[in-house]
PDB file of C-alpha atoms in Angstrom:
ATOM      1  CA  MET A  24     -12.890 -14.740  -1.552  1.00 75.00           C
ATOM      2  CA  ASP A  25     -10.223 -12.588  -3.232  1.00 95.00           C
ATOM      3  CA  ARG A  26     -10.585  -9.372  -1.302  1.00 98.00           C
ATOM      4  CA  LEU A  27      -8.295  -7.304  -3.534  1.00 97.00           C
ATOM      5  CA  LYS A  28     -10.005  -8.262  -6.773  1.00 97.00           C
ATOM      6  CA  GLU A  29     -13.430  -7.725  -5.242  1.00 97.00           C
ATOM      7  CA  SER A  30     -12.479  -4.287  -3.931  1.00 98.00           C
ATOM      8  CA  PHE A  31     -11.154  -3.131  -7.290  1.00 97.00           C
ATOM      9  CA  GLN A  32     -14.244  -4.518  -8.998  1.00 97.00           C
ATOM     10  CA  ASN A  33     -16.340  -2.408  -6.635  1.00 96.00           C
ATOM     11  CA  ILE A  34     -14.198   0.638  -7.431  1.00 96.00           C
ATOM     12  CA  ARG A  35     -14.680   0.149 -11.160  1.00 94.00           C
ATOM     13  CA  GLU A  36     -18.415  -0.299 -10.770  1.00 95.00           C
ATOM     14  CA  ARG A  37     -18.577   2.822  -8.612  1.00 92.00           C
ATOM     15  CA  GLY A  38     -16.713   4.808 -11.254  1.00 91.00           C
ATOM     16  CA  THR A  39     -14.680   6.925  -8.839  1.00 91.00           C
ATOM     17  CA  PRO A  40     -11.093   6.408  -7.629  1.00 93.00           C
ATOM     18  CA  GLY A  41     -10.432   4.254  -4.611  1.00 95.00           C
ATOM     19  CA  VAL A  42      -8.299   5.356  -1.691  1.00 96.00           C
ATOM     20  CA  ILE A  43      -5.572   3.124  -0.264  1.00 97.00           C
ATOM     21  CA  PRO A  44      -4.056   4.643   2.876  1.00 97.00           C
ATOM     22  CA  PHE A  45      -0.612   3.602   4.091  1.00 96.00           C
ATOM     23  CA  LEU A  46       0.210   3.322   7.792  1.00 97.00           C
ATOM     24  CA  THR A  47       3.484   2.191   9.323  1.00 96.00           C
ATOM     25  CA  ALA A  48       2.944  -0.709  11.722  1.00 97.00           C
ATOM     26  CA  GLY A  49       3.844   0.353  15.249  1.00 97.00           C
ATOM     27  CA  PHE A  50       3.446   4.051  14.563  1.00 96.00           C
ATOM     28  CA  PRO A  51       3.024   6.082  16.650  1.00 96.00           C
ATOM     29  CA  THR A  52       2.897   3.173  19.115  1.00 96.00           C
ATOM     30  CA  ILE A  53       2.186  -0.541  18.884  1.00 97.00           C
ATOM     31  CA  ASP A  54      -0.968  -0.170  20.976  1.00 97.00           C
ATOM     32  CA  GLU A  55      -2.313   2.614  18.762  1.00 97.00           C
ATOM     33  CA  THR A  56      -1.835   0.817  15.454  1.00 97.00           C
ATOM     34  CA  LEU A  57      -4.899  -1.415  15.617  1.00 98.00           C
ATOM     35  CA  PRO A  58      -7.291   1.431  16.560  1.00 98.00           C
ATOM     36  CA  LEU A  59      -5.825   3.516  13.738  1.00 98.00           C
ATOM     37  CA  LEU A  60      -6.274   0.665  11.264  1.00 98.00           C
ATOM     38  CA  THR A  61      -9.881   0.408  12.406  1.00 98.00           C
ATOM     39  CA  ALA A  62     -10.243   4.147  11.843  1.00 98.00           C
ATOM     40  CA  LEU A  63      -8.976   3.694   8.276  1.00 98.00           C
ATOM     41  CA  VAL A  64     -11.675   1.085   7.725  1.00 97.00           C
ATOM     42  CA  ASP A  65     -14.312   3.367   9.226  1.00 97.00           C
ATOM     43  CA  GLY A  66     -13.123   6.178   6.967  1.00 96.00           C
ATOM     44  CA  GLY A  67     -13.858   4.068   3.897  1.00 96.00           C
ATOM     45  CA  ALA A  68     -10.451   2.744   2.839  1.00 97.00           C
ATOM     46  CA  ASP A  69     -10.759   0.522  -0.232  1.00 97.00           C
ATOM     47  CA  ALA A  70      -7.602  -1.327   0.840  1.00 98.00           C
ATOM     48  CA  ILE A  71      -4.876  -0.691   3.405  1.00 98.00           C
ATOM     49  CA  GLU A  72      -1.115  -0.771   3.007  1.00 97.00           C
ATOM     50  CA  LEU A  73       0.574  -1.724   6.250  1.00 98.00           C
ATOM     51  CA  GLY A  74       4.197  -0.624   6.241  1.00 96.00           C
ATOM     52  CA  VAL A  75       6.667  -3.130   7.671  1.00 97.00           C
ATOM     53  CA  PRO A  76       9.416  -1.059   9.358  1.00 95.00           C
ATOM     54  CA  PHE A  77      12.920  -1.624   8.037  1.00 92.00           C
ATOM     55  CA  SER A  78      16.267  -0.130   8.983  1.00 89.00           C
ATOM     56  CA  ASP A  79      17.496   0.514   5.426  1.00 83.00           C
ATOM     57  CA  PRO A  80      14.610   1.701   3.259  1.00 77.00           C
ATOM     58  CA  LEU A  81      15.322   2.860  -0.283  1.00 78.00           C
ATOM     59  CA  ALA A  82      11.858   3.971  -1.433  1.00 64.00           C
ATOM     60  CA  ASP A  83      10.753   5.881   1.652  1.00 73.00           C
ATOM     61  CA  GLY A  84      11.151   9.608   2.162  1.00 72.00           C
ATOM     62  CA  PRO A  85      11.804  11.405   5.461  1.00 83.00           C
ATOM     63  CA  THR A  86       8.251  11.156   6.824  1.00 86.00           C
ATOM     64  CA  ILE A  87       7.893   7.387   6.508  1.00 87.00           C
ATOM     65  CA  GLN A  88      11.527   6.881   7.514  1.00 88.00           C
ATOM     66  CA  ARG A  89      10.783   8.769  10.719  1.00 91.00           C
ATOM     67  CA  ALA A  90       7.696   6.647  11.389  1.00 93.00           C
ATOM     68  CA  SER A  91       9.633   3.443  10.720  1.00 92.00           C
ATOM     69  CA  PHE A  92      12.447   4.493  13.035  1.00 93.00           C
ATOM     70  CA  GLN A  93       9.929   5.138  15.798  1.00 95.00           C
ATOM     71  CA  ALA A  94       8.349   1.719  15.225  1.00 96.00           C
ATOM     72  CA  LEU A  95      11.702  -0.086  15.138  1.00 96.00           C
ATOM     73  CA  ASN A  96      12.624   1.487  18.461  1.00 96.00           C
ATOM     74  CA  GLN A  97       9.566  -0.246  19.910  1.00 96.00           C
ATOM     75  CA  GLY A  98      10.701  -3.611  18.572  1.00 97.00           C
ATOM     76  CA  VAL A  99       8.229  -3.907  15.702  1.00 97.00           C
ATOM     77  CA  ASN A 100       9.091  -6.719  13.312  1.00 97.00           C
ATOM     78  CA  LEU A 101       7.409  -8.755  10.599  1.00 98.00           C
ATOM     79  CA  GLY A 102       5.834 -11.138  13.087  1.00 98.00           C
ATOM     80  CA  ILE A 103       4.180  -8.269  14.942  1.00 98.00           C
ATOM     81  CA  CYS A 104       2.868  -6.888  11.635  1.00 98.00           C
ATOM     82  CA  ILE A 105       1.288 -10.256  10.850  1.00 98.00           C
ATOM     83  CA  GLN A 106      -0.280 -10.313  14.292  1.00 98.00           C
ATOM     84  CA  MET A 107      -1.740  -6.838  13.749  1.00 98.00           C
ATOM     85  CA  CYS A 108      -3.444  -8.051  10.597  1.00 98.00           C
ATOM     86  CA  ARG A 109      -4.763 -11.078  12.456  1.00 98.00           C
ATOM     87  CA  GLN A 110      -6.196  -8.811  15.161  1.00 98.00           C
ATOM     88  CA  LEU A 111      -7.870  -6.581  12.575  1.00 98.00           C
ATOM     89  CA  ARG A 112      -9.507  -9.603  10.960  1.00 98.00           C
ATOM     90  CA  ALA A 113     -10.668 -10.790  14.381  1.00 98.00           C
ATOM     91  CA  LYS A 114     -12.592  -7.508  14.649  1.00 96.00           C
ATOM     92  CA  GLY A 115     -14.488  -8.434  11.486  1.00 97.00           C
ATOM     93  CA  ALA A 116     -12.644  -6.233   8.993  1.00 97.00           C
ATOM     94  CA  VAL A 117     -12.817  -7.477   5.390  1.00 97.00           C
ATOM     95  CA  VAL A 118     -10.821  -4.630   3.829  1.00 98.00           C
ATOM     96  CA  PRO A 119      -7.899  -5.915   1.703  1.00 98.00           C
ATOM     97  CA  MET A 120      -4.565  -5.767   3.532  1.00 98.00           C
ATOM     98  CA  VAL A 121      -1.301  -5.336   1.632  1.00 98.00           C
ATOM     99  CA  PHE A 122       2.102  -5.385   3.307  1.00 98.00           C
ATOM    100  CA  MET A 123       4.591  -2.815   2.009  1.00 95.00           C
ATOM    101  CA  GLY A 124       8.006  -3.990   3.099  1.00 95.00           C
ATOM    102  CA  TYR A 125      11.525  -4.905   2.137  1.00 94.00           C
ATOM    103  CA  TYR A 126      12.827  -8.331   1.222  1.00 96.00           C
ATOM    104  CA  ASN A 127      15.355  -8.977   3.982  1.00 96.00           C
ATOM    105  CA  PRO A 128      12.804  -9.312   6.822  1.00 96.00           C
ATOM    106  CA  MET A 129      10.859 -11.822   4.709  1.00 97.00           C
ATOM    107  CA  LEU A 130      14.005 -13.840   3.991  1.00 96.00           C
ATOM    108  CA  SER A 131      14.956 -13.776   7.662  1.00 97.00           C
ATOM    109  CA  TYR A 132      11.460 -14.853   8.674  1.00 98.00           C
ATOM    110  CA  GLY A 133      11.492 -17.633   6.054  1.00 98.00           C
ATOM    111  CA  LEU A 134       9.492 -17.276   2.838  1.00 98.00           C
ATOM    112  CA  GLU A 135       7.398 -20.412   3.322  1.00 98.00           C
ATOM    113  CA  ARG A 136       6.699 -19.528   6.940  1.00 98.00           C
ATOM    114  CA  PHE A 137       5.884 -15.958   5.984  1.00 98.00           C
ATOM    115  CA  ALA A 138       3.395 -17.039   3.323  1.00 98.00           C
ATOM    116  CA  ASP A 139       1.749 -19.527   5.712  1.00 98.00           C
ATOM    117  CA  ASP A 140       1.453 -17.077   8.604  1.00 98.00           C
ATOM    118  CA  ALA A 141       0.481 -14.081   6.479  1.00 98.00           C
ATOM    119  CA  SER A 142      -2.213 -16.026   4.649  1.00 98.00           C
ATOM    120  CA  ASP A 143      -3.598 -17.365   7.909  1.00 98.00           C
ATOM    121  CA  ALA A 144      -3.688 -13.816   9.321  1.00 98.00           C
ATOM    122  CA  GLY A 145      -5.580 -12.449   6.314  1.00 98.00           C
ATOM    123  CA  VAL A 146      -2.859 -10.681   4.335  1.00 98.00           C
ATOM    124  CA  ASP A 147      -3.909 -10.265   0.699  1.00 98.00           C
ATOM    125  CA  GLY A 148      -0.781  -8.924  -0.977  1.00 98.00           C
ATOM    126  CA  VAL A 149       2.797  -7.750  -0.637  1.00 98.00           C
ATOM    127  CA  ILE A 150       4.752  -4.937  -2.259  1.00 96.00           C
ATOM    128  CA  VAL A 151       8.529  -5.314  -2.072  1.00 96.00           C
ATOM    129  CA  PRO A 152      10.318  -2.208  -3.401  1.00 92.00           C
ATOM    130  CA  ASP A 153      13.826  -3.693  -3.325  1.00 93.00           C
ATOM    131  CA  LEU A 154      12.980  -7.004  -5.028  1.00 94.00           C
ATOM    132  CA  PRO A 155      13.821  -6.795  -8.754  1.00 90.00           C
ATOM    133  CA  TYR A 156      11.486  -8.466 -11.224  1.00 88.00           C
ATOM    134  CA  GLU A 157      14.278 -10.838 -12.240  1.00 90.00           C
ATOM    135  CA  GLU A 158      14.549 -12.169  -8.683  1.00 94.00           C
ATOM    136  CA  ALA A 159      10.884 -12.210  -7.697  1.00 95.00           C
ATOM    137  CA  GLU A 160       9.824 -15.620  -9.030  1.00 95.00           C
ATOM    138  CA  THR A 161      10.486 -17.519  -5.796  1.00 97.00           C
ATOM    139  CA  LEU A 162       8.407 -15.137  -3.680  1.00 97.00           C
ATOM    140  CA  GLN A 163       5.657 -15.050  -6.317  1.00 96.00           C
ATOM    141  CA  THR A 164       5.451 -18.830  -6.403  1.00 97.00           C
ATOM    142  CA  ILE A 165       5.429 -19.295  -2.635  1.00 98.00           C
ATOM    143  CA  CYS A 166       2.957 -16.491  -1.991  1.00 98.00           C
ATOM    144  CA  GLY A 167       0.804 -17.475  -4.958  1.00 97.00           C
ATOM    145  CA  ARG A 168       0.202 -20.908  -3.467  1.00 97.00           C
ATOM    146  CA  LYS A 169      -1.321 -19.162  -0.451  1.00 98.00           C
ATOM    147  CA  GLY A 170      -3.405 -16.684  -2.418  1.00 97.00           C
ATOM    148  CA  ILE A 171      -1.149 -13.726  -1.623  1.00 98.00           C
ATOM    149  CA  HIS A 172      -0.576 -11.353  -4.529  1.00 98.00           C
ATOM    150  CA  VAL A 173       2.887  -9.937  -5.200  1.00 97.00           C
ATOM    151  CA  ILE A 174       2.195  -6.449  -6.521  1.00 96.00           C
ATOM    152  CA  PRO A 175       4.605  -5.070  -9.144  1.00 94.00           C
ATOM    153  CA  LEU A 176       6.008  -1.549  -8.873  1.00 92.00           C
ATOM    154  CA  LEU A 177       6.368   0.381 -12.122  1.00 93.00           C
ATOM    155  CA  ALA A 178       8.115   3.745 -12.405  1.00 88.00           C
ATOM    156  CA  PRO A 179       8.309   6.523 -15.006  1.00 88.00           C
ATOM    157  CA  THR A 180      11.701   5.092 -15.992  1.00 88.00           C
ATOM    158  CA  SER A 181      10.316   1.589 -16.656  1.00 90.00           C
ATOM    159  CA  THR A 182      10.734   0.538 -20.273  1.00 93.00           C
ATOM    160  CA  ASP A 183       7.919  -0.918 -22.373  1.00 94.00           C
ATOM    161  CA  GLU A 184       9.681  -4.259 -22.336  1.00 94.00           C
ATOM    162  CA  ARG A 185       9.955  -4.299 -18.565  1.00 93.00           C
ATOM    163  CA  ILE A 186       6.372  -3.111 -18.109  1.00 95.00           C
ATOM    164  CA  ALA A 187       5.157  -5.935 -20.342  1.00 95.00           C
ATOM    165  CA  LYS A 188       7.080  -8.584 -18.388  1.00 94.00           C
ATOM    166  CA  MET A 189       5.953  -7.321 -14.988  1.00 93.00           C
ATOM    167  CA  CYS A 190       2.324  -6.939 -16.043  1.00 94.00           C
ATOM    168  CA  GLU A 191       2.358 -10.508 -17.337  1.00 93.00           C
ATOM    169  CA  LYS A 192       3.053 -11.747 -13.790  1.00 89.00           C
ATOM    170  CA  ALA A 193       0.574  -9.418 -12.071  1.00 93.00           C
ATOM    171  CA  ASP A 194      -2.873 -10.670 -11.122  1.00 92.00           C
ATOM    172  CA  ALA A 195      -4.513  -8.167  -8.742  1.00 95.00           C
ATOM    173  CA  PHE A 196      -3.415  -4.638  -9.567  1.00 97.00           C
ATOM    174  CA  VAL A 197      -0.366  -2.702 -10.719  1.00 96.00           C
ATOM    175  CA  TYR A 198       1.274  -0.065  -8.534  1.00 95.00           C
ATOM    176  CA  CYS A 199       2.600   2.898 -10.506  1.00 92.00           C
ATOM    177  CA  VAL A 200       5.133   5.136  -8.798  1.00 89.00           C
ATOM    178  CA  SER A 201       4.272   8.681  -9.826  1.00 74.00           C
ATOM    179  CA  LEU A 202       7.822  10.031  -9.849  1.00 59.00           C
ATOM    180  CA  THR A 203      11.503   9.172  -9.861  1.00 52.00           C
ATOM    181  CA  GLY A 204      12.120   9.716  -6.174  1.00 44.00           C
ATOM    182  CA  VAL A 205      11.026   8.677  -2.709  1.00 43.00           C
ATOM    183  CA  THR A 206       7.726   8.905  -0.892  1.00 47.00           C
ATOM    184  CA  GLY A 207       6.533  12.228   0.502  1.00 40.00           C
ATOM    185  CA  ALA A 208       3.548  14.559   0.387  1.00 43.00           C
ATOM    186  CA  ARG A 209       3.735  17.117  -2.421  1.00 46.00           C
ATOM    187  CA  GLN A 210       1.734  20.161  -3.465  1.00 50.00           C
ATOM    188  CA  GLU A 211       1.219  19.130  -7.078  1.00 56.00           C
ATOM    189  CA  LEU A 212       0.899  15.809  -8.842  1.00 64.00           C
ATOM    190  CA  PRO A 213       3.867  14.869 -11.031  1.00 57.00           C
ATOM    191  CA  SER A 214       3.278  15.668 -14.683  1.00 66.00           C
ATOM    192  CA  GLY A 215       4.399  12.261 -15.933  1.00 73.00           C
ATOM    193  CA  ILE A 216       1.453  10.269 -14.575  1.00 87.00           C
ATOM    194  CA  PRO A 217      -0.620  10.236 -17.804  1.00 88.00           C
ATOM    195  CA  ALA A 218       2.316   9.029 -19.904  1.00 89.00           C
ATOM    196  CA  LEU A 219       3.154   6.257 -17.425  1.00 91.00           C
ATOM    197  CA  THR A 220      -0.397   4.960 -17.115  1.00 93.00           C
ATOM    198  CA  GLN A 221      -0.844   5.039 -20.892  1.00 93.00           C
ATOM    199  CA  LYS A 222       2.219   2.820 -21.257  1.00 93.00           C
ATOM    200  CA  VAL A 223       0.928   0.426 -18.617  1.00 95.00           C
ATOM    201  CA  ARG A 224      -2.572   0.228 -20.122  1.00 95.00           C
ATOM    202  CA  LYS A 225      -1.035  -1.094 -23.345  1.00 95.00           C
ATOM    203  CA  HIS A 226       0.069  -4.215 -21.497  1.00 96.00           C
ATOM    204  CA  THR A 227      -2.663  -4.996 -18.970  1.00 96.00           C
ATOM    205  CA  ASN A 228      -6.331  -4.589 -18.166  1.00 95.00           C
ATOM    206  CA  LEU A 229      -5.641  -4.837 -14.449  1.00 97.00           C
ATOM    207  CA  PRO A 230      -6.482  -1.899 -12.175  1.00 97.00           C
ATOM    208  CA  ILE A 231      -3.782   0.693 -11.567  1.00 97.00           C
ATOM    209  CA  ALA A 232      -2.996   2.321  -8.232  1.00 96.00           C
ATOM    210  CA  ILE A 233      -0.796   5.415  -8.155  1.00 93.00           C
ATOM    211  CA  GLY A 234       1.356   6.313  -5.167  1.00 87.00           C
ATOM    212  CA  PHE A 235       4.128   8.675  -4.035  1.00 76.00           C
ATOM    213  CA  GLY A 236       3.336  12.349  -3.651  1.00 73.00           C
ATOM    214  CA  ILE A 237      -0.456  12.115  -3.314  1.00 83.00           C
ATOM    215  CA  SER A 238      -1.644  14.125  -0.351  1.00 77.00           C
ATOM    216  CA  ARG A 239      -5.047  15.747  -0.863  1.00 79.00           C
ATOM    217  CA  ASN A 240      -8.535  15.233  -2.229  1.00 84.00           C
ATOM    218  CA  SER A 241      -7.867  17.275  -5.358  1.00 83.00           C
ATOM    219  CA  HIS A 242      -5.092  14.835  -6.229  1.00 83.00           C
ATOM    220  CA  VAL A 243      -7.486  11.904  -5.945  1.00 89.00           C
ATOM    221  CA  GLN A 244      -9.962  13.668  -8.225  1.00 86.00           C
ATOM    222  CA  ALA A 245      -7.235  14.425 -10.752  1.00 85.00           C
ATOM    223  CA  LEU A 246      -6.315  10.738 -10.965  1.00 88.00           C
ATOM    224  CA  ALA A 247      -9.821   9.672 -11.973  1.00 86.00           C
ATOM    225  CA  SER A 248      -9.023   9.440 -15.684  1.00 88.00           C
ATOM    226  CA  HIS A 249      -5.699   7.672 -15.157  1.00 92.00           C
ATOM    227  CA  ALA A 250      -6.052   5.098 -12.387  1.00 94.00           C
ATOM    228  CA  GLU A 251      -8.465   3.147 -10.236  1.00 96.00           C
ATOM    229  CA  ALA A 252      -6.931   4.088  -6.889  1.00 95.00           C
ATOM    230  CA  ALA A 253      -4.650   6.509  -5.078  1.00 93.00           C
ATOM    231  CA  VAL A 254      -2.194   5.447  -2.384  1.00 94.00           C
ATOM    232  CA  VAL A 255      -1.747   8.045   0.361  1.00 93.00           C
ATOM    233  CA  GLY A 256       1.048   7.519   2.876  1.00 86.00           C
ATOM    234  CA  SER A 257       3.193  10.428   4.023  1.00 88.00           C
ATOM    235  CA  ALA A 258       0.227  12.804   4.236  1.00 91.00           C
ATOM    236  CA  LEU A 259      -1.541  10.329   6.517  1.00 95.00           C
ATOM    237  CA  ILE A 260       1.553   9.982   8.718  1.00 93.00           C
ATOM    238  CA  ASP A 261       1.581  13.786   8.980  1.00 93.00           C
ATOM    239  CA  VAL A 262      -2.056  13.716  10.125  1.00 95.00           C
ATOM    240  CA  VAL A 263      -1.246  11.173  12.838  1.00 96.00           C
ATOM    241  CA  GLU A 264       1.779  13.157  14.027  1.00 93.00           C
ATOM    242  CA  SER A 265      -0.055  16.456  14.194  1.00 94.00           C
ATOM    243  CA  ALA A 266      -3.175  15.195  15.998  1.00 96.00           C
ATOM    244  CA  PRO A 267      -3.351  15.137  19.814  1.00 93.00           C
ATOM    245  CA  SER A 268      -2.985  11.612  21.193  1.00 88.00           C
ATOM    246  CA  GLY A 269      -6.651  11.371  22.115  1.00 91.00           C
ATOM    247  CA  LYS A 270      -7.836  12.624  18.724  1.00 96.00           C
ATOM    248  CA  ARG A 271      -5.739  10.535  16.328  1.00 97.00           C
ATOM    249  CA  GLU A 272      -8.404   7.993  15.429  1.00 97.00           C
ATOM    250  CA  GLU A 273     -10.903  10.731  14.642  1.00 97.00           C
ATOM    251  CA  ALA A 274      -8.329  12.651  12.609  1.00 97.00           C
ATOM    252  CA  VAL A 275      -7.396   9.577  10.583  1.00 97.00           C
ATOM    253  CA  ARG A 276     -11.013   8.631   9.934  1.00 97.00           C
ATOM    254  CA  ASP A 277     -11.873  12.175   8.849  1.00 96.00           C
ATOM    255  CA  PHE A 278      -8.818  12.428   6.602  1.00 95.00           C
ATOM    256  CA  VAL A 279      -9.635   9.231   4.714  1.00 96.00           C
ATOM    257  CA  SER A 280     -13.346   9.989   4.468  1.00 94.00           C
ATOM    258  CA  GLY A 281     -12.413  13.431   3.157  1.00 93.00           C
ATOM    259  CA  LEU A 282     -10.360  11.861   0.396  1.00 92.00           C
ATOM    260  CA  LYS A 283     -13.235   9.518  -0.366  1.00 85.00           C
ATOM    261  CA  GLY A 284     -15.767  12.338  -0.255  1.00 78.00           C
ATOM    262  CA  ALA A 285     -13.821  14.276  -2.847  1.00 45.00           C
ATOM    263  CA  ALA A 286     -13.550  11.173  -5.001  1.00 49.00           C
ATOM    264  CA  LEU A 287     -17.320  10.735  -4.773  1.00 48.00           C
ATOM    265  CA  GLY A 288     -17.939  14.340  -5.729  1.00 42.00           C
ATOM    266  CA  GLU A 289     -19.104  15.437  -2.296  1.00 41.00           C
ATOM    267  CA  GLY A 290     -16.521  18.144  -1.769  1.00 35.00           C
ATOM    268  CA  GLY A 291     -14.311  16.368   0.760  1.00 33.00           C
ATOM    269  CA  ARG A 292     -12.243  18.354   3.192  1.00 29.00           C
TER     270      ARG A 292
END
C-alpha cells in the first residue's frame, strides 16, 4: 500500500484541501512526541511531517529552530526519529509519515541503512531542503528501492526548466514553498502562490502541497483552488508551546481538527 498516494487520492475525491501538520521530533520532550503524533492523527491529519532536528538548518525560521534546539539538547537524532515512527505504526496508525530533515544526518547514518530502517519503520517519504536536484539521484535511487518517496521542493524563484526536471522525478506529490524565506507563521498568505502553482501544473498532474507561512483555517480555505494540501508547522509549534503541559494533546488535536473543519466548510476554529 502506498499511503501517500492513497491519502492524496482521498483528498482529491473529497474535494477539499488536506492538512499536513509538521512536528519536530523530540519537542517539547521525547516522551511527549508520540502522544502528540497520535493527537495529530486523531485531529484528522492527512499526512504528518516529522521534523528531524539539525544543528544548522537553512529553511527553518525562529520557531522551528527553537524547537529543534530543544530536541537536540535531549539527544534526539535520526535513529530516534525512525523509532518514533515505528512506535506510531505499532499503535495502528496508517497516516502517511514524511521526514523533513537535512542531508548530513542521513549521510552520517548511511543512506542504505537509513532507507532500510526507515522503510521498516513505516516512513513514506523524505523532504531534504539542502539537497539540490543535481545531487539527489543517489538518495532517490536508494529510497526508491524501498518505496520511500523523495519529495521535491519548488520555490517562487524556481525556473520553468528546473520545475520540469524536478517534477519529472517526483512520484507522490510536489511541495511548493510559498515564499522566498524561511518557515514561520504569518498573518497573510504570500501573493505569489497562484503564479507558482500555475507554473508547476504545466509540468505535472501530481498533487501539490503548499508550506511556509500557513497558520490558520482561512489560509487552508484560500488554498483550495491552488493546491491539494497545506503544510502547517510553526503555528502548530506555537500551539504546543502555549498549551499547559497536561493540555498539549488536546490543544494539538483541536488545532488540526479546526483546520480540517474549515477546509470541510464547517467553520473551524
